[in-house]
Amino acid sequence: MQSILAIVNVLGSAVNLMLLLRAILSWFPATEASDLPPVVFVKRVTEPMLAPIRRTIPALWGLDMSPVLAIFFVTLLVRLVRGILLGG
């Protein structure tokens, strides 16, 4: 049971880190057209999570809030899974 909890925690942290990196990359417009493998990897991992949020919730005053909401949802999901696994 502890190993499953550890895997859930690590995966949740890794996804949140990728979302945070994507938010930071968005501050640098040159990265949008970048072919650098780390940038491409972060985009490929995070875009499937961010695109539905962007379609549903428009940018507020030009700020894309989708990474913040995605981090919130991932954190909520991790907590729910942990609660289920711990039985409470």
Coordinates of N, CA, C and O in Angstrom, one line a residue:
M1 N 0.8 -1.2 0.0 CA 0.0 0.0 0.0 C 0.9 1.3 0.0 O 0.6 2.2 -0.7
Q2 N 1.9 1.2 0.8 CA 2.8 2.4 0.9 C 3.5 2.7 -0.5 O 3.7 3.8 -0.8
S3 N 3.8 1.6 -1.2 CA 4.5 1.8 -2.5 C 3.5 2.5 -3.5 O 3.9 3.3 -4.3
I4 N 2.2 2.1 -3.4 CA 1.2 2.7 -4.3 C 1.0 4.2 -4.0 O 1.0 5.0 -4.9
L5 N 1.0 4.5 -2.7 CA 0.9 5.9 -2.3 C 2.1 6.7 -2.7 O 2.0 7.8 -3.2
A6 N 3.3 6.1 -2.6 CA 4.5 6.8 -3.1 C 4.5 7.0 -4.6 O 4.8 8.1 -5.0
I7 N 4.0 6.1 -5.3 CA 3.9 6.3 -6.8 C 2.9 7.4 -7.1 O 3.2 8.2 -8.0
V8 N 1.7 7.4 -6.5 CA 0.7 8.4 -6.7 C 1.3 9.8 -6.4 O 1.2 10.8 -7.1
N9 N 2.0 9.9 -5.2 CA 2.6 11.2 -4.8 C 3.7 11.6 -5.9 O 3.7 12.8 -6.2
V10 N 4.5 10.7 -6.3 CA 5.6 11.1 -7.2 C 5.0 11.5 -8.6 O 5.4 12.5 -9.2
L11 N 4.0 10.7 -9.1 CA 3.4 11.1 -10.3 C 2.7 12.5 -10.3 O 2.8 13.3 -11.2
G12 N 2.0 12.7 -9.2 CA 1.3 14.0 -9.0 C 2.3 15.1 -8.9 O 2.1 16.2 -9.6
S13 N 3.4 14.9 -8.2 CA 4.5 16.0 -8.1 C 5.1 16.2 -9.5 O 5.4 17.3 -9.9
A14 N 5.4 15.1 -10.2 CA 6.0 15.3 -11.6 C 5.1 16.0 -12.5 O 5.5 16.9 -13.3
V15 N 3.8 15.7 -12.5 CA 2.8 16.4 -13.4 C 2.8 17.9 -13.0 O 2.8 18.8 -13.9
N16 N 2.7 18.1 -11.7 CA 2.6 19.5 -11.3 C 3.9 20.3 -11.6 O 3.8 21.5 -12.0
L17 N 5.0 19.6 -11.5 CA 6.3 20.3 -11.9 C 6.3 20.6 -13.4 O 6.7 21.7 -13.8
M18 N 5.8 19.7 -14.2 CA 5.7 19.9 -15.7 C 4.7 21.1 -16.0 O 5.0 22.0 -16.8
L19 N 3.6 21.2 -15.3 CA 2.7 22.3 -15.4 C 3.3 23.6 -15.0 O 3.1 24.6 -15.7
L20 N 4.1 23.6 -13.9 CA 4.8 24.8 -13.5 C 5.8 25.2 -14.5 O 5.9 26.4 -14.9
L21 N 6.6 24.3 -15.1 CA 7.6 24.6 -16.1 C 6.9 25.2 -17.3 O 7.4 26.1 -17.9
R22 N 5.7 24.6 -17.7 CA 5.0 25.2 -18.9 C 4.5 26.6 -18.6 O 4.6 27.4 -19.5
A23 N 4.1 26.9 -17.4 CA 3.7 28.3 -17.1 C 4.9 29.2 -17.1 O 4.8 30.3 -17.7
I24 N 6.0 28.8 -16.7 CA 7.3 29.6 -16.7 C 7.7 29.8 -18.2 O 8.1 30.9 -18.6
L25 N 7.6 28.7 -19.0 CA 8.0 28.8 -20.4 C 7.1 29.8 -21.1 O 7.5 30.5 -22.1
S26 N 5.9 29.9 -20.7 CA 4.9 30.9 -21.4 C 5.4 32.3 -21.2 O 4.9 33.2 -21.9
W27 N 6.2 32.6 -20.2 CA 6.7 34.0 -20.0 C 7.7 34.4 -21.1 O 8.1 35.5 -21.2
F28 N 8.2 33.4 -21.8 CA 9.3 33.6 -22.8 C 8.7 33.3 -24.2 O 8.7 32.1 -24.6
P29 N 8.2 34.2 -24.9 CA 7.5 33.9 -26.2 C 8.4 33.2 -27.2 O 7.8 32.4 -28.0
A30 N 9.7 33.3 -27.1 CA 10.5 32.6 -28.1 C 10.4 31.0 -27.9 O 10.7 30.3 -28.8
T31 N 10.0 30.6 -26.7 CA 9.9 29.1 -26.5 C 8.7 28.5 -27.2 O 8.6 27.3 -27.4
E32 N 7.7 29.3 -27.6 CA 6.5 28.8 -28.3 C 6.9 28.1 -29.6 O 6.3 27.1 -30.0
A33 N 7.9 28.6 -30.3 CA 8.4 28.0 -31.6 C 9.7 27.2 -31.4 O 10.3 26.8 -32.4
S34 N 10.0 26.9 -30.2 CA 11.3 26.2 -29.9 C 11.2 24.8 -30.3 O 10.2 24.1 -30.1
D35 N 12.4 24.3 -30.8 CA 12.5 22.9 -31.2 C 13.4 22.1 -30.2 O 13.7 21.0 -30.4
L36 N 13.8 22.8 -29.1 CA 14.6 22.2 -28.1 C 13.8 21.0 -27.4 O 12.7 21.1 -27.0
P37 N 14.5 19.8 -27.3 CA 13.8 18.6 -26.8 C 13.1 18.8 -25.5 O 12.0 18.3 -25.3
P38 N 13.8 19.5 -24.5 CA 13.1 19.6 -23.2 C 11.8 20.5 -23.3 O 10.8 20.1 -22.7
V39 N 11.8 21.5 -24.1 CA 10.6 22.3 -24.3 C 9.5 21.5 -25.0 O 8.4 21.6 -24.6
V40 N 9.9 20.8 -26.1 CA 8.9 20.0 -26.8 C 8.3 19.0 -25.9 O 7.1 18.7 -25.9
F41 N 9.1 18.3 -25.0 CA 8.6 17.3 -24.1 C 7.6 17.9 -23.1 O 6.5 17.3 -22.9
V42 N 8.0 19.1 -22.5 CA 7.1 19.7 -21.6 C 5.7 20.0 -22.2 O 4.7 19.8 -21.7
K43 N 5.8 20.5 -23.5 CA 4.6 20.9 -24.2 C 3.7 19.7 -24.5 O 2.5 19.7 -24.3
R44 N 4.4 18.6 -24.9 CA 3.6 17.3 -25.2 C 3.0 16.7 -24.0 O 1.9 16.1 -24.1
V45 N 3.6 16.8 -22.9 CA 3.1 16.3 -21.6 C 1.9 17.1 -21.1 O 0.9 16.6 -20.6
T46 N 2.0 18.4 -21.2 CA 1.1 19.3 -20.6 C -0.1 19.7 -21.4 O -1.2 20.0 -20.9
E47 N 0.1 19.8 -22.7 CA -1.0 20.3 -23.6 C -2.3 19.5 -23.5 O -3.4 20.1 -23.5
P48 N -2.3 18.1 -23.4 CA -3.5 17.4 -23.3 C -4.3 17.8 -22.0 O -5.5 17.7 -22.0
M49 N -3.7 18.3 -21.0 CA -4.3 18.7 -19.8 C -4.8 20.2 -19.9 O -5.9 20.6 -19.4
L50 N -4.0 21.0 -20.6 CA -4.3 22.4 -20.6 C -5.3 22.8 -21.7 O -6.1 23.7 -21.5
A51 N -5.3 22.1 -22.8 CA -6.2 22.5 -23.9 C -7.7 22.5 -23.5 O -8.4 23.4 -23.9
P52 N -8.2 21.4 -22.9 CA -9.6 21.5 -22.5 C -10.0 22.6 -21.5 O -11.0 23.2 -21.6
I53 N -9.0 22.9 -20.6 CA -9.3 24.0 -19.7 C -9.3 25.4 -20.5 O -10.2 26.2 -20.2
R54 N -8.4 25.5 -21.4 CA -8.4 26.7 -22.2 C -9.6 26.9 -23.1 O -10.1 28.0 -23.3
R55 N -10.2 25.8 -23.6 CA -11.4 25.9 -24.3 C -12.6 26.2 -23.5 O -13.5 26.9 -23.9
T56 N -12.6 25.8 -22.2 CA -13.7 26.1 -21.3 C -13.6 27.4 -20.6 O -14.6 28.1 -20.5
I57 N -12.4 27.8 -20.2 CA -12.3 29.1 -19.4 C -11.3 30.0 -20.2 O -10.1 29.7 -20.4
P58 N -11.8 31.1 -20.7 CA -11.0 32.0 -21.4 C -10.0 32.7 -20.5 O -10.1 32.7 -19.3
A59 N -9.0 33.3 -21.2 CA -7.9 34.0 -20.4 C -8.5 35.2 -19.7 O -9.4 35.9 -20.2
L60 N -8.1 35.5 -18.5 CA -8.5 36.7 -17.8 C -7.5 37.8 -17.9 O -6.4 37.7 -17.6
W61 N -8.0 38.9 -18.5 CA -7.1 40.1 -18.8 C -5.9 39.7 -19.5 O -4.8 40.2 -19.2
G62 N -5.9 38.7 -20.4 CA -4.8 38.3 -21.2 C -3.9 37.3 -20.5 O -2.9 36.9 -21.0
L63 N -4.3 36.9 -19.3 CA -3.5 35.9 -18.5 C -4.2 34.5 -18.7 O -5.3 34.3 -18.4
D64 N -3.4 33.5 -19.1 CA -3.8 32.2 -19.2 C -3.8 31.5 -17.8 O -2.7 31.2 -17.3
M65 N -4.9 31.2 -17.3 CA -5.0 30.6 -15.9 C -5.1 29.1 -16.0 O -5.2 28.4 -14.9
S66 N -5.0 28.5 -17.2 CA -5.1 27.0 -17.3 C -4.0 26.3 -16.5 O -4.4 25.2 -15.9
P67 N -2.8 26.7 -16.4 CA -1.8 25.9 -15.6 C -2.2 25.9 -14.1 O -2.0 24.9 -13.5
V68 N -2.7 27.1 -13.6 CA -3.0 27.1 -12.2 C -4.2 26.2 -11.9 O -4.2 25.5 -11.0
L69 N -5.2 26.2 -12.8 CA -6.3 25.3 -12.6 C -5.9 23.9 -12.8 O -6.4 23.0 -12.0
A70 N -5.1 23.6 -13.7 CA -4.6 22.2 -13.9 C -3.8 21.7 -12.7 O -4.0 20.6 -12.2
I71 N -3.0 22.5 -12.1 CA -2.3 22.2 -10.9 C -3.3 21.9 -9.7 O -3.1 21.0 -9.0
F72 N -4.3 22.8 -9.6 CA -5.3 22.6 -8.6 C -6.0 21.2 -8.8 O -6.2 20.5 -7.9
F73 N -6.4 20.9 -10.1 CA -7.1 19.6 -10.3 C -6.2 18.4 -10.1 O -6.7 17.4 -9.5
V74 N -4.9 18.5 -10.5 CA -4.0 17.4 -10.2 C -3.8 17.2 -8.7 O -3.9 16.0 -8.2
T75 N -3.7 18.3 -8.0 CA -3.5 18.1 -6.5 C -4.7 17.6 -5.9 O -4.6 16.7 -5.0
L76 N -5.9 18.0 -6.3 CA -7.2 17.5 -5.8 C -7.3 16.0 -6.1 O -7.7 15.2 -5.3
L77 N -6.9 15.6 -7.3 CA -7.0 14.2 -7.7 C -6.1 13.3 -6.9 O -6.4 12.2 -6.4
V78 N -4.9 13.8 -6.7 CA -3.9 13.1 -5.8 C -4.4 12.9 -4.4 O -4.4 11.8 -3.8
R79 N -5.0 14.0 -3.9 CA -5.6 13.9 -2.5 C -6.7 12.9 -2.5 O -6.9 12.2 -1.5
L80 N -7.6 12.9 -3.5 CA -8.7 12.0 -3.5 C -8.2 10.5 -3.6 O -8.7 9.7 -2.9
V81 N -7.3 10.3 -4.5 CA -6.7 8.9 -4.6 C -6.1 8.5 -3.3 O -6.3 7.3 -2.8
R82 N -5.3 9.4 -2.7 CA -4.7 9.0 -1.4 C -5.8 8.7 -0.3 O -5.6 7.8 0.5
G83 N -6.8 9.5 -0.3 CA -7.9 9.3 0.7 C -8.6 8.0 0.5 O -8.9 7.2 1.4
I84 N -8.8 7.6 -0.8 CA -9.4 6.3 -1.1 C -8.5 5.2 -0.7 O -8.9 4.2 -0.1
L85 N -7.2 5.3 -1.0 CA -6.2 4.2 -0.7 C -6.0 4.1 0.8 O -5.8 3.0 1.3
L86 N -6.1 5.2 1.5 CA -6.0 5.1 3.0 C -7.3 4.8 3.7 O -7.3 4.7 4.9
G87 N -8.4 4.8 2.9 CA -9.6 4.4 3.5 C -10.4 5.4 4.3 O -11.1 5.2 5.2
G88 N -10.1 6.7 3.9 CA -10.8 7.7 4.7 C -10.8 9.0 4.1 O -11.3 9.9 4.3

